[in-house]
mmCIF file of C-alpha atoms and ligand atoms in Angstrom:
data_model
loop_
_atom_site.group_PDB
_atom_site.id
_atom_site.type_symbol
_atom_site.label_atom_id
_atom_site.label_comp_id
_atom_site.label_asym_id
_atom_site.label_seq_id
_atom_site.Cartn_x
_atom_site.Cartn_y
_atom_site.Cartn_z
ATOM 1 C CA MET A 16 122.943 132.766 88.766
ATOM 2 C CA GLU A 17 122.137 129.349 90.318
ATOM 3 C CA PRO A 18 125.068 126.891 90.055
ATOM 4 C CA LYS A 19 124.732 124.208 87.390
ATOM 5 C CA ASP A 20 124.076 120.597 88.372
ATOM 6 C CA THR A 21 127.080 118.472 87.353
ATOM 7 C CA LEU A 22 126.829 116.053 90.300
ATOM 8 C CA TYR A 23 126.603 112.903 88.172
ATOM 9 C CA SER A 24 128.820 114.001 85.293
ATOM 10 C CA ASP A 25 131.900 111.986 86.323
ATOM 11 C CA TYR A 26 131.882 108.214 86.195
ATOM 12 C CA ARG A 27 131.279 106.626 89.619
ATOM 13 C CA GLU A 28 132.408 103.090 90.384
ATOM 14 C CA ARG A 29 129.525 102.778 92.835
ATOM 15 C CA VAL A 30 126.463 105.027 92.715
ATOM 16 C CA ALA A 31 125.128 105.623 96.232
ATOM 17 C CA ASP A 32 121.453 106.199 97.018
ATOM 18 C CA PHE A 33 120.345 109.776 96.395
ATOM 19 C CA VAL A 34 120.246 112.102 99.437
ATOM 20 C CA PHE A 35 119.229 115.746 99.782
ATOM 21 C CA ASP A 36 122.602 116.905 101.115
ATOM 22 C CA ASP A 37 124.650 120.114 100.796
ATOM 23 C CA ALA A 38 125.831 119.313 97.270
ATOM 24 C CA VAL A 39 122.242 118.762 96.074
ATOM 25 C CA ALA A 40 120.869 121.813 97.899
ATOM 26 C CA ALA A 41 123.523 123.972 96.208
ATOM 27 C CA VAL A 42 122.386 123.049 92.682
ATOM 28 C CA PHE A 43 118.777 122.031 93.354
ATOM 29 C CA ASP A 44 116.995 124.719 91.376
ATOM 30 C CA ASP A 45 118.949 123.871 88.221
ATOM 31 C CA MET A 46 118.621 120.125 88.897
ATOM 32 C CA ILE A 47 114.848 120.045 89.245
ATOM 33 C CA ARG A 48 114.174 122.418 86.340
ATOM 34 C CA ARG A 49 116.297 120.275 83.988
ATOM 35 C CA SER A 50 114.995 116.961 85.360
ATOM 36 C CA VAL A 51 111.238 117.398 85.755
ATOM 37 C CA PRO A 52 109.436 118.276 82.519
ATOM 38 C CA GLY A 53 106.861 120.959 83.238
ATOM 39 C CA TYR A 54 108.307 121.916 86.634
ATOM 40 C CA ALA A 55 108.141 125.642 85.793
ATOM 41 C CA THR A 56 104.470 125.293 84.812
ATOM 42 C CA VAL A 57 103.608 123.416 88.004
ATOM 43 C CA ILE A 58 105.272 126.096 90.130
ATOM 44 C CA ALA A 59 103.703 128.963 88.171
ATOM 45 C CA MET A 60 100.233 127.428 88.525
ATOM 46 C CA THR A 61 100.777 126.870 92.260
ATOM 47 C CA LYS A 62 100.466 130.663 92.501
ATOM 48 C CA VAL A 63 97.150 130.542 90.665
ATOM 49 C CA PHE A 64 95.787 127.756 92.872
ATOM 50 C CA ALA A 65 96.731 129.771 95.974
ATOM 51 C CA GLU A 66 95.029 132.853 94.530
ATOM 52 C CA GLN A 67 91.841 130.848 93.949
ATOM 53 C CA TYR A 68 91.723 128.554 96.953
ATOM 54 C CA ALA A 69 93.499 130.322 99.837
ATOM 55 C CA ALA A 70 90.246 132.191 100.017
ATOM 56 C CA GLN A 71 89.480 131.739 103.696
ATOM 57 C CA ALA A 72 90.775 134.364 106.107
ATOM 58 C CA GLY A 73 93.140 132.928 108.696
ATOM 59 C CA SER A 74 93.768 129.721 106.797
ATOM 60 C CA VAL A 75 97.152 128.040 106.442
ATOM 61 C CA CYS A 76 98.898 127.035 103.195
ATOM 62 C CA TYR A 77 101.402 124.206 103.461
ATOM 63 C CA ASP A 78 104.397 123.422 101.258
ATOM 64 C CA LEU A 79 105.323 119.849 102.212
ATOM 65 C CA GLY A 80 108.823 118.884 101.078
ATOM 66 C CA CYS A 81 109.587 122.501 100.275
ATOM 67 C CA SER A 82 113.253 122.093 99.176
ATOM 68 C CA LEU A 83 114.272 125.693 98.352
ATOM 69 C CA GLY A 84 110.731 127.035 98.760
ATOM 70 C CA ALA A 85 109.714 127.473 95.117
ATOM 71 C CA SER A 86 106.114 126.392 95.819
ATOM 72 C CA ALA A 87 105.883 128.405 99.051
ATOM 73 C CA LEU A 88 107.049 131.551 97.246
ATOM 74 C CA ALA A 89 104.647 130.907 94.371
ATOM 75 C CA MET A 90 101.799 130.683 96.896
ATOM 76 C CA ARG A 91 103.046 133.835 98.606
ATOM 77 C CA LYS A 92 102.698 135.715 95.309
ATOM 78 C CA GLY A 93 99.199 134.347 94.779
ATOM 79 C CA ILE A 94 97.532 134.734 98.165
ATOM 80 C CA ILE A 95 95.218 137.722 98.228
ATOM 81 C CA CYS A 96 93.079 136.753 101.200
ATOM 82 C CA PRO A 97 93.988 138.556 104.428
ATOM 83 C CA GLY A 98 95.320 136.678 107.452
ATOM 84 C CA CYS A 99 96.669 133.640 105.588
ATOM 85 C CA ARG A 100 100.113 132.272 106.325
ATOM 86 C CA ILE A 101 102.401 129.676 104.808
ATOM 87 C CA ILE A 102 104.191 126.798 106.502
ATOM 88 C CA ALA A 103 107.047 125.243 104.524
ATOM 89 C CA VAL A 104 108.588 122.002 105.761
ATOM 90 C CA ASP A 105 111.483 119.823 104.692
ATOM 91 C CA ASN A 106 113.477 117.192 106.566
ATOM 92 C CA SER A 107 116.798 118.071 104.924
ATOM 93 C CA ALA A 108 118.772 120.496 107.103
ATOM 94 C CA GLN A 109 120.683 121.768 104.061
ATOM 95 C CA MET A 110 117.477 122.487 102.118
ATOM 96 C CA VAL A 111 115.881 124.242 105.087
ATOM 97 C CA LYS A 112 118.964 126.424 105.595
ATOM 98 C CA ARG A 113 119.004 127.560 101.950
ATOM 99 C CA CYS A 114 115.231 127.882 101.821
ATOM 100 C CA THR A 115 115.255 130.149 104.883
ATOM 101 C CA GLU A 116 117.849 132.406 103.196
ATOM 102 C CA ILE A 117 115.866 132.519 99.936
ATOM 103 C CA VAL A 118 112.578 133.310 101.698
ATOM 104 C CA ALA A 119 114.288 136.094 103.680
ATOM 105 C CA LEU A 120 115.340 137.758 100.406
ATOM 106 C CA ASP A 121 111.801 137.607 98.989
ATOM 107 C CA LYS A 122 109.779 140.787 99.280
ATOM 108 C CA GLY A 123 106.353 139.156 99.739
ATOM 109 C CA ILE A 124 104.288 140.125 102.740
ATOM 110 C CA VAL A 125 102.400 136.915 103.536
ATOM 111 C CA PRO A 126 104.145 135.303 106.558
ATOM 112 C CA VAL A 127 106.199 132.213 105.687
ATOM 113 C CA GLU A 128 107.545 129.902 108.377
ATOM 114 C CA VAL A 129 110.193 127.454 107.204
ATOM 115 C CA PHE A 130 111.115 124.588 109.439
ATOM 116 C CA GLN A 131 112.925 121.289 109.453
ATOM 117 C CA ALA A 132 110.686 118.320 110.173
ATOM 118 C CA ASP A 133 109.506 115.070 108.739
ATOM 119 C CA ILE A 134 106.221 115.782 106.964
ATOM 120 C CA ARG A 135 104.795 112.625 108.556
ATOM 121 C CA ASP A 136 105.082 114.344 111.950
ATOM 122 C CA VAL A 137 103.717 117.758 110.983
ATOM 123 C CA PRO A 138 100.155 118.501 112.121
ATOM 124 C CA ILE A 139 97.979 119.897 109.316
ATOM 125 C CA LYS A 140 95.392 122.311 110.655
ATOM 126 C CA LYS A 141 93.034 124.959 109.204
ATOM 127 C CA ALA A 142 94.524 124.348 105.753
ATOM 128 C CA SER A 143 93.094 125.884 102.597
ATOM 129 C CA VAL A 144 95.893 124.871 100.211
ATOM 130 C CA VAL A 145 98.308 121.990 100.722
ATOM 131 C CA VAL A 146 101.047 121.579 98.148
ATOM 132 C CA MET A 147 103.056 118.409 97.850
ATOM 133 C CA ASN A 148 105.103 118.970 94.736
ATOM 134 C CA PHE A 149 107.191 115.844 94.034
ATOM 135 C CA THR A 150 107.523 114.771 97.673
ATOM 136 C CA LEU A 151 105.052 111.935 98.374
ATOM 137 C CA GLN A 152 107.156 109.801 96.020
ATOM 138 C CA PHE A 153 109.963 109.811 98.608
ATOM 139 C CA LEU A 154 107.805 108.366 101.419
ATOM 140 C CA SER A 155 107.673 104.633 101.781
ATOM 141 C CA PRO A 156 104.507 103.426 99.967
ATOM 142 C CA ASP A 157 102.990 101.985 103.137
ATOM 143 C CA GLN A 158 103.026 105.437 104.736
ATOM 144 C CA ARG A 159 101.336 107.301 101.914
ATOM 145 C CA ASP A 160 97.725 106.497 102.855
ATOM 146 C CA ALA A 161 98.199 107.961 106.341
ATOM 147 C CA MET A 162 99.882 111.074 104.905
ATOM 148 C CA ILE A 163 97.033 111.783 102.479
ATOM 149 C CA GLN A 164 94.419 111.070 105.142
ATOM 150 C CA LYS A 165 96.113 113.544 107.498
ATOM 151 C CA ILE A 166 96.039 116.208 104.778
ATOM 152 C CA TYR A 167 92.378 115.566 104.004
ATOM 153 C CA ASP A 168 91.472 115.781 107.700
ATOM 154 C CA GLY A 169 93.438 119.039 108.116
ATOM 155 C CA LEU A 170 91.918 120.787 105.091
ATOM 156 C CA ARG A 171 88.979 123.082 105.552
ATOM 157 C CA PRO A 172 85.945 122.382 103.351
ATOM 158 C CA GLY A 173 86.620 124.045 99.998
ATOM 159 C CA GLY A 174 90.365 123.472 100.341
ATOM 160 C CA VAL A 175 92.634 121.858 97.761
ATOM 161 C CA LEU A 176 95.587 119.499 97.756
ATOM 162 C CA LEU A 177 98.014 119.876 94.864
ATOM 163 C CA LEU A 178 99.803 116.578 94.458
ATOM 164 C CA SER A 179 102.557 116.480 91.864
ATOM 165 C CA GLU A 180 104.428 113.226 91.282
ATOM 166 C CA LYS A 181 106.505 111.160 88.933
ATOM 167 C CA ILE A 182 104.296 108.270 87.826
ATOM 168 C CA THR A 183 104.610 104.806 86.428
ATOM 169 C CA PHE A 184 102.378 102.936 83.942
ATOM 170 C CA GLU A 185 100.825 99.440 84.036
ATOM 171 C CA ASP A 186 101.243 99.013 80.286
ATOM 172 C CA ALA A 187 104.828 98.002 79.511
ATOM 173 C CA ASP A 188 104.918 99.769 76.129
ATOM 174 C CA LYS A 189 103.630 102.992 77.607
ATOM 175 C CA GLN A 190 106.085 102.726 80.507
ATOM 176 C CA ALA A 191 108.970 102.257 78.059
ATOM 177 C CA PHE A 192 107.796 105.162 75.867
ATOM 178 C CA GLU A 193 107.326 107.636 78.739
ATOM 179 C CA THR A 194 110.639 106.664 80.370
ATOM 180 C CA ASP A 195 112.381 107.097 77.073
ATOM 181 C CA MET A 196 110.813 110.484 76.435
ATOM 182 C CA HIS A 197 111.782 111.626 79.926
ATOM 183 C CA HIS A 198 115.388 110.642 79.257
ATOM 184 C CA GLU A 199 115.285 112.462 75.928
ATOM 185 C CA PHE A 200 113.977 115.517 77.790
ATOM 186 C CA LYS A 201 116.943 115.345 80.168
ATOM 187 C CA LYS A 202 119.364 115.067 77.262
ATOM 188 C CA LEU A 203 117.672 118.045 75.620
ATOM 189 C CA MET A 204 118.277 119.902 78.893
ATOM 190 C CA GLY A 205 122.006 119.180 78.602
ATOM 191 C CA TYR A 206 122.502 116.037 80.675
ATOM 192 C CA SER A 207 124.726 113.321 79.188
ATOM 193 C CA ASP A 208 123.753 109.637 78.942
ATOM 194 C CA LEU A 209 126.136 108.950 81.828
ATOM 195 C CA GLU A 210 124.486 111.598 84.018
ATOM 196 C CA VAL A 211 121.019 110.252 83.212
ATOM 197 C CA ALA A 212 122.064 106.654 83.940
ATOM 198 C CA GLN A 213 123.886 107.433 87.204
ATOM 199 C CA LYS A 214 121.084 109.656 88.522
ATOM 200 C CA ARG A 215 118.522 106.979 87.672
ATOM 201 C CA LYS A 216 120.570 104.411 89.606
ATOM 202 C CA SER A 217 120.859 106.732 92.617
ATOM 203 C CA LEU A 218 117.072 107.239 92.735
ATOM 204 C CA GLU A 219 116.135 103.604 92.118
ATOM 205 C CA LYS A 220 115.435 102.707 95.754
ATOM 206 C CA VAL A 221 114.645 106.226 96.962
ATOM 207 C CA LEU A 222 111.993 107.612 94.593
ATOM 208 C CA LEU A 223 109.194 105.046 94.247
ATOM 209 C CA PRO A 224 106.592 106.187 91.718
ATOM 210 C CA GLU A 225 103.057 104.822 91.569
ATOM 211 C CA THR A 226 100.429 104.824 88.833
ATOM 212 C CA LEU A 227 98.009 107.698 88.332
ATOM 213 C CA GLU A 228 95.192 105.291 89.278
ATOM 214 C CA ALA A 229 96.877 104.416 92.587
ATOM 215 C CA HIS A 230 97.065 108.134 93.456
ATOM 216 C CA LYS A 231 93.457 108.756 92.440
ATOM 217 C CA ASN A 232 92.221 105.740 94.416
ATOM 218 C CA ARG A 233 94.097 106.829 97.528
ATOM 219 C CA LEU A 234 92.689 110.364 97.286
ATOM 220 C CA LYS A 235 89.170 109.017 96.846
ATOM 221 C CA LYS A 236 89.548 106.592 99.745
ATOM 222 C CA SER A 237 90.748 109.462 101.951
ATOM 223 C CA GLY A 238 87.566 111.410 101.247
ATOM 224 C CA PHE A 239 88.487 113.835 98.460
ATOM 225 C CA ALA A 240 85.262 114.490 96.591
ATOM 226 C CA LYS A 241 86.845 115.379 93.263
ATOM 227 C CA THR A 242 90.279 114.929 91.746
ATOM 228 C CA HIS A 243 91.343 116.586 88.512
ATOM 229 C CA LEU A 244 94.462 115.756 86.562
ATOM 230 C CA TRP A 245 95.385 119.295 85.570
ATOM 231 C CA PHE A 246 98.921 118.665 84.311
ATOM 232 C CA GLN A 247 100.848 115.826 82.735
ATOM 233 C CA CYS A 248 104.042 115.728 80.733
ATOM 234 C CA PHE A 249 105.375 112.213 80.077
ATOM 235 C CA ASN A 250 105.792 110.475 83.452
ATOM 236 C CA PHE A 251 105.171 113.568 85.592
ATOM 237 C CA MET A 252 101.752 114.770 86.599
ATOM 238 C CA SER A 253 99.890 117.018 88.983
ATOM 239 C CA LEU A 254 96.489 116.404 90.544
ATOM 240 C CA ALA A 255 94.215 118.912 92.228
ATOM 241 C CA ALA A 256 92.131 117.139 94.885
ATOM 242 C CA PHE A 257 89.207 119.035 96.369
ATOM 243 C CA LYS A 258 87.578 118.735 99.751
ATOM 244 C CA GLU A 259 83.825 119.116 99.368
ATOM 245 C CA SER A 260 82.300 122.404 100.397
ATOM 246 C CA THR A 261 79.247 124.512 100.065
ATOM 247 C CA THR A 262 79.359 127.045 97.226
ATOM 248 C CA ALA A 263 79.959 129.885 99.681
ATOM 249 C CA GLU A 264 83.088 128.226 101.049
ATOM 250 C CA ARG A 265 84.421 127.249 97.676
ATOM 251 C CA ARG A 266 86.556 129.964 96.149
ATOM 252 C CA LYS A 267 86.945 133.656 95.608
ATOM 253 C CA PRO A 268 83.995 135.254 93.874
ATOM 254 C CA PRO A 269 84.524 135.533 90.099
ATOM 255 C CA GLY A 270 85.451 138.867 88.538
HETATM 256 C C1 GEK B 322 109.651 122.108 94.773
HETATM 257 N N1 GEK B 322 108.513 120.729 96.411
HETATM 258 O O1 GEK B 322 110.658 122.725 94.404
HETATM 259 N N2 GEK B 322 109.732 114.930 105.277
HETATM 260 C C2 GEK B 322 110.067 116.172 104.845
HETATM 261 N N3 GEK B 322 110.661 116.396 103.659
HETATM 262 C C3 GEK B 322 110.953 115.328 102.887
HETATM 263 C C4 GEK B 322 110.646 114.013 103.274
HETATM 264 C C5 GEK B 322 110.010 113.828 104.525
HETATM 265 N N4 GEK B 322 109.681 112.617 104.968
HETATM 266 N N5 GEK B 322 111.061 113.150 102.302
HETATM 267 C C6 GEK B 322 111.609 113.924 101.334
HETATM 268 N N6 GEK B 322 111.557 115.230 101.693
HETATM 269 C C7 GEK B 322 109.814 121.073 95.864
HETATM 270 C C8 GEK B 322 110.566 119.884 95.336
HETATM 271 S S1 GEK B 322 111.961 117.629 96.101
HETATM 272 C C9 GEK B 322 111.561 116.727 94.697
HETATM 273 C C10 GEK B 322 110.559 118.716 96.262
HETATM 274 C C11 GEK B 322 112.692 116.103 93.991
HETATM 275 C C12 GEK B 322 112.006 116.394 100.928
HETATM 276 C C13 GEK B 322 113.440 116.297 100.408
HETATM 277 O O2 GEK B 322 114.374 116.686 101.376
HETATM 278 C C14 GEK B 322 113.373 117.240 99.209
HETATM 279 O O3 GEK B 322 113.774 118.543 99.539
HETATM 280 C C15 GEK B 322 111.900 117.221 98.784
HETATM 281 O O4 GEK B 322 111.204 116.485 99.783
HETATM 282 C C16 GEK B 322 111.639 116.565 97.439
HETATM 283 O O5 GEK B 322 108.545 122.260 94.273
HETATM 284 O O6 GEK B 322 113.873 116.288 94.331
HETATM 285 O O7 GEK B 322 112.387 115.342 92.964
#
């Protein structure tokens, strides 16, 4: 069984900025499942998106900010098209080490390469599915346009970007409500008020959420023809952004 996340359970005089170190990598699966409402649904549906959109032989599926590889392994289960492979990237050495071990234990047959790199430096080529589940939010906002543009340019026509993020709201009441509900979710998942408060402090300068509109505008500006909000639970959402294609390129035939 995965170890339980108790990293913020003891009072800290000074809460340092959050980093993806050994301690976090060791409990990450438990941490993200109990912190992100709908995480299990987003991962489960990543399989379905891969099944539908990794439909071009020889294409590449990317998991950008892979952590322990949950999205990469979901895609591995879903891909039915021959000759596809998966590239999973994270810049945390500790995450990459654990992810490599986890992928090695998985019985899937689609090739998965896991490597340590900054996603800003990774070339995206011949992509059919690019997954960025809760990672763009950790890039500095002024670097996000270039990241999305690079993904758009590297996607084949008919490809999809799955972009899952924590979001913020313009309306102060809505922001307060969604933040509150997220904290209630964390308490329901067994975190104490102290844990919630200390974790929030640690992420304050590290995880910088934007509005849904800001994400949609960026995707549109980068060239994505269509963007669907397919999942939202409180202040967490996932968008599917499609690169235009002819019908023949689009997806696996129905039935
Ligand atoms: C999942 N997608 O389980 N380059 C590479 N990796 C980065 C960068 C960067 N510039 N910045 C952050 N990361 C996963 C969950 S977690 C989300 C993703 C969270 C990595 C960082 O090391 C971490 O592993 C991941 O992005 C974000 O579906 O913790 O809220």
